[in-house]
Coordinates of C-alpha atoms in Angstrom, one line a residue:
M1 CA 165.0 27.5 78.7
R2 CA 163.8 25.4 81.6
R3 CA 161.6 28.2 82.8
Q4 CA 160.1 28.5 79.3
L5 CA 159.3 24.8 79.2
L6 CA 157.7 25.0 82.7
F7 CA 155.6 27.9 81.6
V8 CA 154.4 26.1 78.5
L9 CA 153.6 23.0 80.5
A10 CA 151.6 25.1 83.0
L11 CA 149.6 26.6 80.2
L12 CA 148.8 23.2 78.7
I13 CA 147.7 21.9 82.1
E14 CA 145.6 25.0 82.7
G15 CA 144.0 24.6 79.3
G16 CA 143.1 21.1 80.0
F17 CA 145.2 19.7 77.1
L18 CA 147.1 17.2 79.0
S19 CA 144.1 16.1 81.1
A20 CA 142.1 15.7 77.9
Q21 CA 144.8 13.3 76.6
T22 CA 145.0 11.1 79.7
L23 CA 142.9 8.0 79.9
P24 CA 140.6 7.8 82.9
D25 CA 141.7 5.5 85.6
R26 CA 140.1 2.1 85.0
R27 CA 139.2 1.7 88.7
E28 CA 137.4 5.0 88.7
T29 CA 135.6 4.2 85.5
L30 CA 134.4 0.9 86.8
K31 CA 133.4 2.6 90.1
V32 CA 131.1 5.1 88.4
L33 CA 129.6 2.4 86.2
I34 CA 128.8 0.3 89.2
K35 CA 127.3 3.3 91.0
V36 CA 125.0 4.3 88.1
N37 CA 123.9 0.7 87.5
D38 CA 123.3 -0.1 91.2
Y39 CA 121.1 3.0 91.5
F40 CA 119.0 1.7 88.6
M41 CA 118.8 -1.9 89.7
K42 CA 117.8 -0.8 93.2
K43 CA 115.1 1.6 91.9
Y44 CA 113.8 -0.9 89.4
A45 CA 114.3 -4.0 91.4
D46 CA 110.9 -5.3 90.1
Y47 CA 112.0 -6.1 86.5
T48 CA 108.5 -7.4 85.8
R49 CA 106.8 -4.1 86.4
P50 CA 105.5 -2.4 83.2
S51 CA 106.2 1.3 82.6
Y52 CA 103.4 3.8 82.4
V53 CA 103.9 6.8 80.2
G54 CA 100.5 7.6 78.8
K55 CA 99.8 3.9 78.6
F56 CA 101.2 0.7 80.1
R57 CA 104.1 -0.9 78.3
P58 CA 105.8 -4.2 79.2
S59 CA 109.3 -4.1 80.5
N60 CA 110.8 -5.8 77.4
I61 CA 110.2 -2.8 75.2
W62 CA 113.1 -1.0 73.5
T63 CA 113.8 1.3 76.4
R64 CA 114.6 -1.6 78.7
G65 CA 116.2 -3.5 75.9
V66 CA 118.8 -0.8 75.5
Y67 CA 119.4 -0.8 79.3
Y68 CA 120.1 -4.6 79.1
E69 CA 122.5 -4.0 76.2
G70 CA 124.5 -1.8 78.5
L71 CA 124.2 -4.2 81.5
M72 CA 125.4 -7.1 79.4
A73 CA 128.4 -5.0 78.2
L74 CA 129.2 -4.2 81.8
H75 CA 129.0 -7.8 82.7
T76 CA 131.8 -8.5 80.2
I77 CA 134.2 -6.4 82.2
Y78 CA 132.8 -7.0 85.6
P79 CA 130.8 -10.3 85.7
R80 CA 128.9 -9.9 89.0
S81 CA 126.4 -12.7 89.5
D82 CA 123.6 -10.2 90.3
Y83 CA 124.0 -8.6 86.9
Y84 CA 123.5 -11.9 85.2
D85 CA 120.6 -12.8 87.4
Y86 CA 118.9 -9.5 86.9
A87 CA 119.1 -9.9 83.1
Y88 CA 118.3 -13.6 83.1
D89 CA 115.3 -13.3 85.4
W90 CA 113.9 -10.4 83.3
A91 CA 114.2 -12.4 80.1
D92 CA 112.8 -15.5 81.6
F93 CA 109.8 -13.6 83.0
H94 CA 109.0 -12.5 79.5
K95 CA 109.5 -16.1 78.3
W96 CA 112.3 -14.8 76.0
G97 CA 109.6 -13.3 73.9
L98 CA 108.8 -10.1 72.2
R99 CA 106.0 -7.6 72.6
G100 CA 103.7 -8.3 69.7
G101 CA 104.8 -11.9 69.4
N102 CA 106.9 -13.5 66.7
T103 CA 105.2 -11.8 63.8
T104 CA 105.9 -8.2 64.8
R105 CA 107.8 -6.1 62.3
N106 CA 108.3 -3.3 64.8
A107 CA 112.0 -2.9 65.6
D108 CA 111.1 -1.5 69.0
D109 CA 109.8 -5.0 69.9
H110 CA 113.0 -6.6 68.5
C111 CA 115.5 -4.7 70.7
C112 CA 115.2 -7.0 73.7
G113 CA 116.6 -9.8 71.5
Q114 CA 120.1 -8.3 71.6
A115 CA 120.2 -9.1 75.3
Y116 CA 118.6 -12.5 74.9
I117 CA 121.4 -13.5 72.4
E118 CA 124.1 -12.3 74.8
L119 CA 122.6 -14.4 77.6
Y120 CA 122.4 -17.3 75.2
K121 CA 126.2 -17.0 74.5
I122 CA 126.9 -17.4 78.2
S123 CA 124.7 -20.4 78.5
P124 CA 123.4 -21.8 75.2
E125 CA 119.8 -23.0 75.6
S126 CA 117.6 -23.0 72.6
D127 CA 114.6 -21.4 74.3
K128 CA 116.6 -18.2 74.8
I129 CA 116.8 -17.4 71.1
K130 CA 113.9 -19.4 69.8
N131 CA 111.5 -16.4 69.5
I132 CA 114.0 -13.7 68.4
K133 CA 115.3 -16.1 65.7
A134 CA 111.8 -16.9 64.6
T135 CA 111.0 -13.2 64.2
M136 CA 114.2 -12.4 62.3
D137 CA 113.6 -15.4 60.1
M138 CA 110.1 -14.0 59.4
L139 CA 111.8 -10.8 58.2
V140 CA 114.3 -12.7 56.2
N141 CA 111.6 -14.8 54.4
T142 CA 109.3 -11.9 53.5
P143 CA 110.0 -9.4 50.8
Q144 CA 109.5 -6.1 52.7
V145 CA 112.6 -4.1 53.4
N146 CA 111.1 -0.7 54.4
D147 CA 110.4 -1.4 58.1
W148 CA 113.0 1.0 59.5
T149 CA 111.2 4.2 58.7
W150 CA 112.8 6.0 61.6
I151 CA 116.5 5.9 62.4
D152 CA 116.1 4.7 66.0
A153 CA 114.9 1.4 64.5
I154 CA 118.3 0.8 63.0
Q155 CA 119.8 0.3 66.4
M156 CA 116.8 -1.6 67.8
G157 CA 116.9 -4.2 65.0
M158 CA 120.0 -4.2 62.9
P159 CA 122.5 -5.6 65.4
I160 CA 120.3 -8.7 65.9
F161 CA 120.9 -9.7 62.3
A162 CA 124.6 -9.4 62.8
Q163 CA 124.5 -11.4 66.1
L164 CA 122.5 -14.2 64.5
G165 CA 124.6 -14.2 61.4
K166 CA 127.7 -14.8 63.5
L167 CA 126.1 -17.2 65.9
I168 CA 124.4 -19.4 63.4
G169 CA 126.7 -18.8 60.5
E170 CA 124.1 -18.1 57.8
Q171 CA 124.6 -15.4 55.2
K172 CA 120.9 -14.7 54.9
Y173 CA 120.9 -12.6 58.1
Y174 CA 123.7 -10.4 56.7
D175 CA 121.9 -10.0 53.4
K176 CA 118.6 -9.0 54.9
M177 CA 120.4 -6.6 57.2
W178 CA 122.0 -4.8 54.3
Q179 CA 118.7 -4.6 52.4
M180 CA 116.9 -3.0 55.3
Y181 CA 119.7 -0.7 56.2
S182 CA 120.2 0.3 52.6
C183 CA 116.4 1.1 52.2
S184 CA 116.5 3.5 55.2
R185 CA 119.8 5.0 54.1
N186 CA 119.0 5.5 50.4
S187 CA 115.2 5.3 49.8
I188 CA 113.0 6.2 52.7
G189 CA 112.3 9.9 52.5
G190 CA 114.6 10.1 49.5
G191 CA 117.4 8.6 51.8
L192 CA 117.7 9.4 55.5
F193 CA 121.5 9.6 55.4
N194 CA 122.9 12.9 54.3
Q195 CA 126.2 11.7 52.8
K196 CA 127.5 15.2 52.3
E197 CA 127.1 16.1 56.0
G198 CA 127.7 12.6 57.4
L199 CA 124.6 12.7 59.5
W200 CA 121.0 11.3 59.5
W201 CA 117.6 12.8 59.4
R202 CA 115.4 11.2 62.0
D203 CA 112.7 10.2 59.6
A204 CA 111.0 11.5 56.4
N205 CA 109.4 14.4 58.3
F206 CA 112.7 16.0 58.8
V207 CA 114.3 15.9 55.4
P208 CA 114.4 19.3 53.5
P209 CA 112.6 21.6 53.1
Y210 CA 112.4 21.1 56.9
K211 CA 114.9 23.3 58.7
E212 CA 116.1 24.2 62.1
P213 CA 115.4 27.7 63.4
N214 CA 118.9 28.7 62.3
G215 CA 118.2 27.5 58.8
K216 CA 120.4 24.3 58.9
N217 CA 119.3 20.7 58.6
C218 CA 117.8 19.1 61.6
F219 CA 120.1 16.3 62.9
W220 CA 118.8 15.0 66.2
S221 CA 121.6 13.9 68.6
R222 CA 120.2 10.7 70.0
G223 CA 118.8 9.6 66.6
N224 CA 122.3 9.8 65.1
G225 CA 123.6 8.1 68.2
W226 CA 121.3 5.2 67.6
V227 CA 122.7 4.7 64.0
Y228 CA 126.3 5.2 65.2
T229 CA 125.7 2.6 67.9
A230 CA 124.1 0.2 65.4
L231 CA 127.1 0.5 63.1
T232 CA 129.4 -0.1 66.0
R233 CA 127.6 -3.2 67.2
V234 CA 127.3 -4.6 63.6
L235 CA 131.0 -4.1 62.9
N236 CA 131.9 -5.8 66.1
E237 CA 130.0 -8.9 65.0
I238 CA 130.4 -9.3 61.2
P239 CA 133.4 -11.0 59.6
A240 CA 136.1 -9.0 57.9
N241 CA 135.1 -10.4 54.5
E242 CA 131.4 -9.7 54.9
S243 CA 130.3 -8.3 51.5
H244 CA 129.0 -4.9 52.8
R245 CA 131.5 -4.3 55.7
K246 CA 133.3 -1.7 53.6
E247 CA 130.1 0.3 53.2
Y248 CA 129.3 0.1 57.0
V249 CA 132.9 1.3 57.7
T250 CA 132.6 4.1 55.3
D251 CA 129.4 5.4 57.0
F252 CA 130.9 4.9 60.4
M253 CA 133.9 7.0 59.4
A254 CA 131.8 9.7 57.8
M255 CA 129.7 10.0 61.0
S256 CA 132.7 10.0 63.2
K257 CA 134.2 13.0 61.3
A258 CA 130.9 14.9 61.3
L259 CA 130.3 14.2 65.0
K260 CA 133.8 15.3 66.0
A261 CA 133.2 18.6 64.2
C262 CA 130.1 19.5 66.2
Q263 CA 131.2 18.6 69.7
R264 CA 130.5 21.3 72.2
E265 CA 133.4 23.0 74.0
D266 CA 132.3 21.4 77.3
G267 CA 132.5 17.9 75.8
F268 CA 128.8 17.3 75.3
W269 CA 126.8 17.3 72.1
N270 CA 123.6 19.4 71.8
V271 CA 120.3 17.7 71.2
S272 CA 120.3 19.5 67.8
L273 CA 123.7 18.8 66.4
H274 CA 123.8 21.8 64.0
D275 CA 121.7 24.3 66.0
E276 CA 122.7 25.2 69.5
S277 CA 119.9 27.7 69.7
N278 CA 117.2 25.1 69.4
Y279 CA 117.0 23.7 72.9
G280 CA 120.8 23.8 73.2
G281 CA 122.5 22.4 76.3
K282 CA 124.1 19.3 77.8
E283 CA 122.6 16.0 76.9
A284 CA 123.8 12.6 78.1
S285 CA 122.2 9.9 76.0
G286 CA 123.4 11.1 72.6
T287 CA 126.8 12.0 74.1
S288 CA 127.1 8.6 75.6
L289 CA 126.4 6.9 72.3
F290 CA 129.0 8.9 70.5
V291 CA 131.6 8.1 73.2
Y292 CA 130.7 4.4 72.8
G293 CA 131.2 4.4 69.1
M294 CA 134.3 6.5 69.0
A295 CA 136.0 4.6 71.8
W296 CA 135.2 1.3 70.0
G297 CA 136.5 2.8 66.7
V298 CA 139.8 3.8 68.4
R299 CA 140.2 0.5 70.1
N300 CA 139.7 -1.4 66.9
G301 CA 142.0 0.7 64.8
L302 CA 139.4 2.4 62.6
L303 CA 139.7 5.9 64.2
D304 CA 143.1 7.6 64.6
K305 CA 143.9 7.6 68.3
Q306 CA 145.7 10.9 68.4
E307 CA 142.8 12.6 66.7
Y308 CA 139.8 11.1 68.5
L309 CA 141.1 10.2 71.9
P310 CA 140.9 13.9 73.1
V311 CA 137.3 14.1 71.9
I312 CA 136.4 10.8 73.7
I313 CA 138.0 11.7 77.0
K314 CA 136.6 15.2 77.0
A315 CA 133.1 13.8 76.5
W316 CA 133.5 11.0 79.1
N317 CA 134.9 13.3 81.7
A318 CA 132.0 15.7 81.1
L319 CA 129.5 12.9 81.5
V320 CA 131.0 11.7 84.8
K321 CA 131.5 15.2 86.2
E322 CA 128.3 16.8 85.1
C323 CA 125.7 14.1 84.9
V324 CA 126.3 11.5 87.6
H325 CA 124.6 12.3 90.9
P326 CA 126.2 11.2 94.2
N327 CA 123.5 8.4 94.5
G328 CA 124.1 7.2 90.9
F329 CA 121.1 9.0 89.2
L330 CA 122.0 10.1 85.7
G331 CA 121.1 13.7 84.9
Y332 CA 120.8 15.6 81.6
V333 CA 119.1 12.7 79.8
Q334 CA 116.5 13.8 77.3
G335 CA 113.3 11.8 77.6
S336 CA 111.7 9.9 74.8
G337 CA 110.8 11.7 71.6
K338 CA 112.1 12.3 68.1
E339 CA 113.5 15.9 68.0
P340 CA 115.2 18.6 70.0
K341 CA 112.0 20.1 71.5
D342 CA 110.7 16.8 73.0
S343 CA 110.9 16.1 76.7
Q344 CA 112.4 19.5 77.5
P345 CA 113.7 20.9 79.7
V346 CA 116.7 18.6 80.1
T347 CA 118.6 19.5 83.3
Y348 CA 120.8 18.0 85.9
K349 CA 117.8 17.2 88.1
S350 CA 115.1 16.4 85.6
V351 CA 114.0 12.8 85.5
P352 CA 113.2 11.5 82.0
D353 CA 110.0 9.6 81.3
F354 CA 112.1 6.5 80.9
E355 CA 115.3 6.2 82.9
D356 CA 116.4 2.9 81.5
Y357 CA 117.8 3.7 78.0
G358 CA 119.9 6.6 79.3
V359 CA 121.6 4.3 81.8
G360 CA 122.1 1.7 79.1
C361 CA 123.8 4.2 76.8
F362 CA 126.0 5.3 79.7
L363 CA 127.0 1.7 80.5
L364 CA 127.9 1.1 76.8
A365 CA 130.1 4.2 76.7
G366 CA 131.8 3.5 80.0
T367 CA 132.5 -0.2 79.1
E368 CA 134.4 0.9 76.0
I369 CA 136.2 3.6 77.9
Y370 CA 137.3 0.9 80.4
K371 CA 138.7 -1.2 77.5
L372 CA 140.9 1.5 76.1
D373 CA 144.6 1.4 76.6

């Protein structure tokens, strides 16, 4: 009998079952987060420098905003002073402002406001949120609700409404957030959320009759990651009795189920969630965002730990083992775009056109992994 038990145990270990169930060591998780972030901060020490990809863009655009979301998350578990200084000095250089000023309706311009608000929470000074609040108030006080025509925008702008609603205590931010989210979900392109499949079309150009080469719907990994992250960040902020919390939870749960079903055997997700033949392969940014959301869901009791923890750990272990270079560079990050074919090939050594958001996604994921117990 003892020999049989040992044999079964050996098979489980060989098959990775037990290792997939074991939480990563917190010290090792923090170590890899520090390494990846230190690489980025060293390479981009001049936070004032604009990026140049076809044209110059200031360093407070969405790509850098996502990075600072990750950095501020890392700061919550490891509050190094240089992390705070790097974020504060960046925001202060931009005068806590937005590309396009306070009348911009472009969510890509709003994204930096998420970090501004987190910095305000650490040291409340009105100048830090004056501009982002003015911009969100402009959205609240105008009738348009159809600004988020592409699903990336949901992550760039939606959590700010939740942050301000909690910070200021005014329902108007929650109401406008729901109106804009609902428009993207149910109206734009006939509704960008496929409720039957639990996933999102990137924009109206990808709804049927558009199909992937294998004949299935086109669900882009990182695009769905943006929505999943937005829901995570919103649910983390809004009160339990917020009038639309139930709908956000329902969508989060539907996405979780759909994402779990299409995880690759190696732990990653393909850039095309339902067509591995269309530029299939490992991809770090979407995978990181799914880890972030699922880990948060388990930690907050929305997702069943026994069911989802193996998915999460398998994905995180794959990211750490396959993507992180010895010097902290993050491989397998798809560059900017809107569909599987963009910024290909995605490889271990390929450098994306913007490195910042991939690092931000990884930091968000790792911070939630660190918090699991």
